Amino acid sequence: MIVTGAEPRAASLTDEPYWTTFAEIADWARENTVSSVFSCLAVHGAVLHLDGVTRHKLPTKCFGVFAQTKTRHHPLMQDVPRTFRIPHARWNEVQEEDLSDCGYSVLTWSAEAGVDCFVKQQKNSLFVHFQGHPEYETQSLLGEYRRDMGRFLRGENEVCPTIPRGYLNKGAEEILIAFRQKALSDRQPELFADFPADQLTRDLSNVWHLPAQHIYRNWLQYMVSQPAGRSKPLGSREAAPSAAGIPAHRHGRKLVAARSARLARSPNPATKRRLGYYE
């Protein structure tokens, strides 16, 4: 299972609208998965729920592509360079001392971005955590910067976003610095139309793709190497069988049951496969 981050909506994680569901998923995962991956905000939620590790607010956003170093040998880090770079985009962090006190093993650390990858065996599942975003595509950080700049120009945010560090080449960074200075001196929504996206994407390079590929390949190999077991469907204790004999969960139960029953009656095997029905 892979759980990615989301934009924070509340100052406290436990006040997020999805918190109860997220906690249920984390509890289910440690009993019913071989391994699960959490990234960014999902990391902070997982360690808070399972071990009471609280995140700390950063003075400025950790935003850019940062060098990090392997701190110990681990199967997940096989064939990964000793030092490599990973994107980060977050306002909070969990700290190494707090994680170590709760039995987590830190695998990579950055002088600029702090802890990145760390692991812990949670009952039946190896939980793998990334404070960064090894899954990001080449333009993901630029898209996030553009979004935040738009919010600033429209007056939705009072803080003008900082330039992502270690991400752009010198020429592109100068272009973005010039646009940022203009935004600060002449703040108006119309300026957003002049955002130099085409110029900035021209020479972007993805330096984290290869090490991220190695890490996820190692993760998949780890799961294949583990003994197979039977897992319970998420929410199975709360599910009631529908008329078609298909569990109808409390979230969208009528839709799930009706869709599954309709697929079961379909005479076309290709349609069943395309829409996700398996006998």
mmCIF file of C-alpha atoms in Angstrom:
data_model
loop_
_atom_site.group_PDB
_atom_site.id
_atom_site.type_symbol
_atom_site.label_atom_id
_atom_site.label_comp_id
_atom_site.label_asym_id
_atom_site.label_seq_id
_atom_site.Cartn_x
_atom_site.Cartn_y
_atom_site.Cartn_z
ATOM 1 C CA MET A 1 0.000 0.000 0.000
ATOM 2 C CA ILE A 2 1.193 3.541 -0.786
ATOM 3 C CA VAL A 3 -0.250 6.595 0.980
ATOM 4 C CA THR A 4 0.872 9.946 -0.404
ATOM 5 C CA GLY A 5 0.645 13.392 1.150
ATOM 6 C CA ALA A 6 -2.020 16.063 0.861
ATOM 7 C CA GLU A 7 -2.152 19.785 1.395
ATOM 8 C CA PRO A 8 -2.777 20.564 5.088
ATOM 9 C CA ARG A 9 -6.223 21.993 5.869
ATOM 10 C CA ALA A 10 -5.901 22.245 9.658
ATOM 11 C CA ALA A 11 -3.184 23.320 12.089
ATOM 12 C CA SER A 12 -3.462 19.971 13.897
ATOM 13 C CA LEU A 13 -3.386 16.666 12.056
ATOM 14 C CA THR A 14 -6.131 15.257 14.258
ATOM 15 C CA ASP A 15 -8.403 18.074 13.079
ATOM 16 C CA GLU A 16 -8.024 17.138 9.419
ATOM 17 C CA PRO A 17 -11.372 16.034 7.931
ATOM 18 C CA TYR A 18 -9.923 12.682 6.897
ATOM 19 C CA TRP A 19 -8.141 11.879 10.194
ATOM 20 C CA THR A 20 -10.457 9.120 11.432
ATOM 21 C CA THR A 21 -10.393 7.330 8.087
ATOM 22 C CA PHE A 22 -6.618 7.734 7.814
ATOM 23 C CA ALA A 23 -6.114 6.217 11.275
ATOM 24 C CA GLU A 24 -8.312 3.252 10.347
ATOM 25 C CA ILE A 25 -6.268 2.695 7.188
ATOM 26 C CA ALA A 26 -2.964 2.803 9.117
ATOM 27 C CA ASP A 27 -4.277 0.303 11.686
ATOM 28 C CA TRP A 28 -5.492 -1.986 8.915
ATOM 29 C CA ALA A 29 -2.189 -1.739 7.035
ATOM 30 C CA ARG A 30 0.004 -2.886 9.903
ATOM 31 C CA GLU A 31 -2.116 -6.026 10.279
ATOM 32 C CA ASN A 32 -2.851 -6.809 6.646
ATOM 33 C CA THR A 33 0.011 -5.659 4.417
ATOM 34 C CA VAL A 34 3.530 -6.965 3.964
ATOM 35 C CA SER A 35 4.775 -3.395 3.688
ATOM 36 C CA SER A 36 3.318 0.089 3.284
ATOM 37 C CA VAL A 37 4.832 3.358 2.063
ATOM 38 C CA PHE A 38 3.921 6.783 3.455
ATOM 39 C CA SER A 39 5.169 10.100 2.048
ATOM 40 C CA CYS A 40 5.203 13.704 3.292
ATOM 41 C CA LEU A 41 2.048 14.568 5.279
ATOM 42 C CA ALA A 42 1.028 10.898 5.413
ATOM 43 C CA VAL A 43 4.315 10.229 7.247
ATOM 44 C CA HIS A 44 3.464 12.765 9.919
ATOM 45 C CA GLY A 45 0.015 11.270 10.338
ATOM 46 C CA ALA A 46 1.284 7.688 10.582
ATOM 47 C CA VAL A 47 3.940 8.312 13.219
ATOM 48 C CA LEU A 48 1.569 10.478 15.259
ATOM 49 C CA HIS A 49 -1.202 7.905 15.254
ATOM 50 C CA LEU A 50 0.932 4.822 15.841
ATOM 51 C CA ASP A 51 3.685 6.139 18.129
ATOM 52 C CA GLY A 52 2.695 9.626 19.282
ATOM 53 C CA VAL A 53 5.562 11.309 17.399
ATOM 54 C CA THR A 54 4.592 14.943 16.800
ATOM 55 C CA ARG A 55 5.698 17.058 13.876
ATOM 56 C CA HIS A 56 7.443 20.423 14.288
ATOM 57 C CA LYS A 57 6.628 23.575 12.341
ATOM 58 C CA LEU A 58 9.496 24.871 10.203
ATOM 59 C CA PRO A 59 10.321 28.605 10.089
ATOM 60 C CA THR A 60 10.158 28.504 6.270
ATOM 61 C CA LYS A 61 8.916 25.910 3.829
ATOM 62 C CA CYS A 62 11.335 23.090 3.065
ATOM 63 C CA PHE A 63 11.082 23.371 -0.699
ATOM 64 C CA GLY A 64 13.468 22.108 -3.339
ATOM 65 C CA VAL A 65 15.658 19.169 -4.298
ATOM 66 C CA PHE A 66 18.106 18.329 -1.515
ATOM 67 C CA ALA A 67 21.141 16.076 -1.251
ATOM 68 C CA GLN A 68 20.829 13.323 1.308
ATOM 69 C CA THR A 69 23.125 10.562 2.504
ATOM 70 C CA LYS A 70 22.504 6.947 3.412
ATOM 71 C CA THR A 71 23.027 6.488 7.152
ATOM 72 C CA ARG A 72 22.925 2.672 7.360
ATOM 73 C CA HIS A 73 22.780 -0.476 5.288
ATOM 74 C CA HIS A 74 19.291 -1.729 4.510
ATOM 75 C CA PRO A 75 17.786 -3.842 1.702
ATOM 76 C CA LEU A 76 15.747 -0.823 0.547
ATOM 77 C CA MET A 77 18.967 1.063 -0.153
ATOM 78 C CA GLN A 78 20.686 -1.599 -2.243
ATOM 79 C CA ASP A 79 22.266 -0.093 -5.406
ATOM 80 C CA VAL A 80 21.267 3.413 -4.284
ATOM 81 C CA PRO A 81 24.200 5.898 -4.348
ATOM 82 C CA ARG A 82 25.635 6.905 -0.994
ATOM 83 C CA THR A 83 24.523 10.497 -1.686
ATOM 84 C CA PHE A 84 21.548 11.354 -3.887
ATOM 85 C CA ARG A 85 18.902 14.062 -4.202
ATOM 86 C CA ILE A 86 15.167 13.974 -3.496
ATOM 87 C CA PRO A 87 12.436 16.675 -3.747
ATOM 88 C CA HIS A 88 10.868 18.048 -0.566
ATOM 89 C CA ALA A 89 7.846 20.310 -0.209
ATOM 90 C CA ARG A 90 6.586 20.716 3.356
ATOM 91 C CA TRP A 91 6.051 23.145 6.220
ATOM 92 C CA ASN A 92 6.698 20.614 9.006
ATOM 93 C CA GLU A 93 9.135 17.912 9.968
ATOM 94 C CA VAL A 94 9.576 14.983 12.307
ATOM 95 C CA GLN A 95 12.960 14.864 13.991
ATOM 96 C CA GLU A 96 15.523 12.095 14.198
ATOM 97 C CA GLU A 97 15.734 11.960 18.002
ATOM 98 C CA ASP A 98 11.965 11.561 18.377
ATOM 99 C CA LEU A 99 11.915 8.807 15.761
ATOM 100 C CA SER A 100 14.851 6.913 17.276
ATOM 101 C CA ASP A 101 13.237 7.009 20.715
ATOM 102 C CA CYS A 102 10.221 5.213 19.235
ATOM 103 C CA GLY A 103 12.179 2.502 17.455
ATOM 104 C CA TYR A 104 12.372 3.918 13.925
ATOM 105 C CA SER A 105 15.520 3.337 11.858
ATOM 106 C CA VAL A 106 16.631 6.351 9.836
ATOM 107 C CA LEU A 107 18.020 5.308 6.451
ATOM 108 C CA THR A 108 18.737 8.703 4.823
ATOM 109 C CA TRP A 109 19.428 12.161 6.204
ATOM 110 C CA SER A 110 20.034 15.605 4.707
ATOM 111 C CA ALA A 111 21.951 18.509 6.220
ATOM 112 C CA GLU A 112 19.402 20.880 4.647
ATOM 113 C CA ALA A 113 16.170 18.888 4.850
ATOM 114 C CA GLY A 114 16.711 16.639 7.870
ATOM 115 C CA VAL A 115 15.445 13.067 7.992
ATOM 116 C CA ASP A 116 14.022 11.662 4.799
ATOM 117 C CA CYS A 117 13.610 7.873 4.638
ATOM 118 C CA PHE A 118 13.024 5.834 7.800
ATOM 119 C CA VAL A 119 11.449 2.459 8.558
ATOM 120 C CA LYS A 120 9.840 0.467 11.343
ATOM 121 C CA GLN A 121 8.220 -2.939 11.606
ATOM 122 C CA GLN A 122 4.616 -2.273 12.607
ATOM 123 C CA LYS A 123 3.192 -5.669 13.596
ATOM 124 C CA ASN A 124 2.936 -7.611 10.306
ATOM 125 C CA SER A 125 4.055 -4.791 8.024
ATOM 126 C CA LEU A 126 7.287 -2.942 7.321
ATOM 127 C CA PHE A 127 6.297 0.729 7.283
ATOM 128 C CA VAL A 128 8.489 2.819 4.968
ATOM 129 C CA HIS A 129 8.378 6.603 5.342
ATOM 130 C CA PHE A 130 9.622 9.429 3.109
ATOM 131 C CA GLN A 131 9.401 13.017 4.307
ATOM 132 C CA GLY A 132 10.337 13.912 0.754
ATOM 133 C CA HIS A 133 8.748 12.957 -2.542
ATOM 134 C CA PRO A 134 10.706 10.331 -4.496
ATOM 135 C CA GLU A 135 7.519 9.817 -6.552
ATOM 136 C CA TYR A 136 7.436 13.409 -7.874
ATOM 137 C CA GLU A 137 7.575 13.975 -11.600
ATOM 138 C CA THR A 138 9.966 16.464 -13.172
ATOM 139 C CA GLN A 139 7.577 19.438 -13.117
ATOM 140 C CA SER A 140 5.832 18.708 -9.790
ATOM 141 C CA LEU A 141 7.770 21.277 -7.743
ATOM 142 C CA LEU A 142 7.288 23.931 -10.415
ATOM 143 C CA GLY A 143 3.554 23.266 -10.466
ATOM 144 C CA GLU A 144 3.415 23.652 -6.695
ATOM 145 C CA TYR A 145 5.375 26.905 -6.850
ATOM 146 C CA ARG A 146 3.070 28.238 -9.576
ATOM 147 C CA ARG A 147 0.014 27.335 -7.486
ATOM 148 C CA ASP A 148 1.403 29.131 -4.423
ATOM 149 C CA MET A 149 2.380 32.174 -6.491
ATOM 150 C CA GLY A 150 -1.170 32.382 -7.845
ATOM 151 C CA ARG A 151 -2.555 32.333 -4.321
ATOM 152 C CA PHE A 152 -0.186 35.117 -3.309
ATOM 153 C CA LEU A 153 -1.114 37.308 -6.269
ATOM 154 C CA ARG A 154 -4.834 36.822 -5.571
ATOM 155 C CA GLY A 155 -4.370 37.756 -1.927
ATOM 156 C CA GLU A 156 -5.217 34.289 -0.627
ATOM 157 C CA ASN A 157 -1.760 33.929 0.979
ATOM 158 C CA GLU A 158 0.285 36.737 2.505
ATOM 159 C CA VAL A 159 3.646 35.023 2.044
ATOM 160 C CA CYS A 160 5.249 35.113 -1.384
ATOM 161 C CA PRO A 161 6.658 31.626 -2.093
ATOM 162 C CA THR A 162 10.414 31.182 -2.018
ATOM 163 C CA ILE A 163 12.342 29.837 -5.001
ATOM 164 C CA PRO A 164 12.757 26.029 -4.860
ATOM 165 C CA ARG A 165 16.348 25.247 -3.973
ATOM 166 C CA GLY A 166 18.557 22.945 -6.029
ATOM 167 C CA TYR A 167 15.874 22.518 -8.677
ATOM 168 C CA LEU A 168 16.427 25.056 -11.453
ATOM 169 C CA ASN A 169 19.540 25.811 -13.466
ATOM 170 C CA LYS A 170 21.112 29.260 -13.118
ATOM 171 C CA GLY A 171 19.319 30.825 -16.078
ATOM 172 C CA ALA A 172 15.876 29.537 -15.056
ATOM 173 C CA GLU A 173 16.427 30.597 -11.469
ATOM 174 C CA GLU A 174 17.239 34.148 -12.581
ATOM 175 C CA ILE A 175 14.013 34.241 -14.613
ATOM 176 C CA LEU A 176 11.982 33.104 -11.621
ATOM 177 C CA ILE A 177 13.726 35.535 -9.263
ATOM 178 C CA ALA A 178 12.844 38.404 -11.616
ATOM 179 C CA PHE A 179 9.189 37.319 -11.735
ATOM 180 C CA ARG A 180 9.083 37.009 -7.957
ATOM 181 C CA GLN A 181 10.488 40.502 -7.497
ATOM 182 C CA LYS A 182 7.836 41.848 -9.847
ATOM 183 C CA ALA A 183 5.144 40.023 -7.874
ATOM 184 C CA LEU A 184 6.388 41.612 -4.657
ATOM 185 C CA SER A 185 6.530 45.116 -6.108
ATOM 186 C CA ASP A 186 3.344 44.994 -8.205
ATOM 187 C CA ARG A 187 1.079 42.432 -6.596
ATOM 188 C CA GLN A 188 -2.032 41.894 -8.699
ATOM 189 C CA PRO A 189 -3.913 38.810 -9.967
ATOM 190 C CA GLU A 190 -3.393 39.749 -13.626
ATOM 191 C CA LEU A 191 0.348 39.176 -13.273
ATOM 192 C CA PHE A 192 -0.249 35.443 -12.944
ATOM 193 C CA ALA A 193 -0.889 35.208 -16.703
ATOM 194 C CA ASP A 194 2.769 36.187 -17.243
ATOM 195 C CA PHE A 195 4.178 33.322 -15.181
ATOM 196 C CA PRO A 196 7.122 32.055 -17.305
ATOM 197 C CA ALA A 197 6.250 28.350 -17.175
ATOM 198 C CA ASP A 198 7.513 27.526 -20.679
ATOM 199 C CA GLN A 199 10.890 29.148 -20.067
ATOM 200 C CA LEU A 200 11.303 27.391 -16.731
ATOM 201 C CA THR A 201 10.444 23.891 -17.933
ATOM 202 C CA ARG A 202 12.752 24.001 -20.933
ATOM 203 C CA ASP A 203 15.845 22.702 -19.144
ATOM 204 C CA LEU A 204 14.421 20.967 -16.083
ATOM 205 C CA SER A 205 16.125 17.699 -15.210
ATOM 206 C CA ASN A 206 14.941 14.883 -12.964
ATOM 207 C CA VAL A 207 17.981 13.892 -10.917
ATOM 208 C CA TRP A 208 15.999 11.819 -8.395
ATOM 209 C CA HIS A 209 14.277 9.419 -10.785
ATOM 210 C CA LEU A 210 17.018 6.763 -10.889
ATOM 211 C CA PRO A 211 17.628 6.449 -7.118
ATOM 212 C CA ALA A 212 13.856 6.508 -6.516
ATOM 213 C CA GLN A 213 13.504 3.726 -9.076
ATOM 214 C CA HIS A 214 16.084 1.657 -7.208
ATOM 215 C CA ILE A 215 14.338 2.196 -3.867
ATOM 216 C CA TYR A 216 10.922 1.166 -5.160
ATOM 217 C CA ARG A 217 12.366 -1.817 -7.011
ATOM 218 C CA ASN A 218 13.980 -2.936 -3.752
ATOM 219 C CA TRP A 219 10.658 -2.419 -1.972
ATOM 220 C CA LEU A 220 8.826 -4.604 -4.470
ATOM 221 C CA GLN A 221 11.519 -7.283 -4.200
ATOM 222 C CA TYR A 222 11.219 -7.190 -0.412
ATOM 223 C CA MET A 223 7.466 -7.813 -0.602
ATOM 224 C CA VAL A 224 7.879 -10.670 -3.080
ATOM 225 C CA SER A 225 10.407 -12.311 -0.761
ATOM 226 C CA GLN A 226 8.011 -12.379 2.209
ATOM 227 C CA PRO A 227 5.686 -15.316 2.974
ATOM 228 C CA ALA A 228 2.228 -14.880 1.515
ATOM 229 C CA GLY A 229 -0.699 -14.457 3.891
ATOM 230 C CA ARG A 230 -4.381 -13.736 3.824
ATOM 231 C CA SER A 231 -5.445 -10.184 4.544
ATOM 232 C CA LYS A 232 -8.801 -8.893 5.644
ATOM 233 C CA PRO A 233 -10.543 -6.344 3.424
ATOM 234 C CA LEU A 234 -10.314 -2.812 4.764
ATOM 235 C CA GLY A 235 -13.371 -2.139 6.933
ATOM 236 C CA SER A 236 -14.410 -5.793 6.913
ATOM 237 C CA ARG A 237 -15.539 -5.705 10.517
ATOM 238 C CA GLU A 238 -18.035 -2.975 9.692
ATOM 239 C CA ALA A 239 -19.200 -4.283 6.326
ATOM 240 C CA ALA A 240 -22.570 -5.940 5.822
ATOM 241 C CA PRO A 241 -23.296 -8.205 2.829
ATOM 242 C CA SER A 242 -25.474 -6.747 0.125
ATOM 243 C CA ALA A 243 -28.235 -8.587 -1.700
ATOM 244 C CA ALA A 244 -25.662 -9.654 -4.275
ATOM 245 C CA GLY A 245 -23.379 -11.041 -1.557
ATOM 246 C CA ILE A 246 -20.871 -8.202 -1.991
ATOM 247 C CA PRO A 247 -19.647 -6.267 1.073
ATOM 248 C CA ALA A 248 -21.243 -2.835 1.101
ATOM 249 C CA HIS A 249 -19.063 -0.469 3.132
ATOM 250 C CA ARG A 250 -20.435 2.491 4.996
ATOM 251 C CA HIS A 251 -18.830 4.947 2.558
ATOM 252 C CA GLY A 252 -20.823 4.758 -0.671
ATOM 253 C CA ARG A 253 -22.247 1.288 0.088
ATOM 254 C CA LYS A 254 -25.118 1.524 -2.405
ATOM 255 C CA LEU A 255 -22.818 2.617 -5.203
ATOM 256 C CA VAL A 256 -20.232 -0.110 -4.488
ATOM 257 C CA ALA A 257 -22.829 -2.875 -4.239
ATOM 258 C CA ALA A 258 -24.823 -1.745 -7.283
ATOM 259 C CA ARG A 259 -21.720 -1.311 -9.470
ATOM 260 C CA SER A 260 -20.305 -4.706 -8.477
ATOM 261 C CA ALA A 261 -23.623 -6.480 -9.016
ATOM 262 C CA ARG A 262 -23.992 -4.823 -12.430
ATOM 263 C CA LEU A 263 -20.518 -5.957 -13.447
ATOM 264 C CA ALA A 264 -21.256 -9.484 -12.282
ATOM 265 C CA ARG A 265 -24.188 -9.641 -14.704
ATOM 266 C CA SER A 266 -22.213 -8.257 -17.634
ATOM 267 C CA PRO A 267 -21.711 -10.859 -20.398
ATOM 268 C CA ASN A 268 -18.589 -9.135 -21.700
ATOM 269 C CA PRO A 269 -15.339 -10.344 -19.983
ATOM 270 C CA ALA A 270 -13.339 -7.442 -21.460
ATOM 271 C CA THR A 271 -15.735 -4.942 -19.873
ATOM 272 C CA LYS A 272 -15.400 -6.680 -16.528
ATOM 273 C CA ARG A 273 -11.605 -6.494 -16.632
ATOM 274 C CA ARG A 274 -11.566 -2.864 -17.776
ATOM 275 C CA LEU A 275 -13.881 -1.774 -14.963
ATOM 276 C CA GLY A 276 -12.078 -3.716 -12.277
ATOM 277 C CA TYR A 277 -14.336 -6.757 -11.689
ATOM 278 C CA TYR A 278 -12.602 -10.035 -10.917
ATOM 279 C CA GLU A 279 -14.398 -13.324 -10.369
#
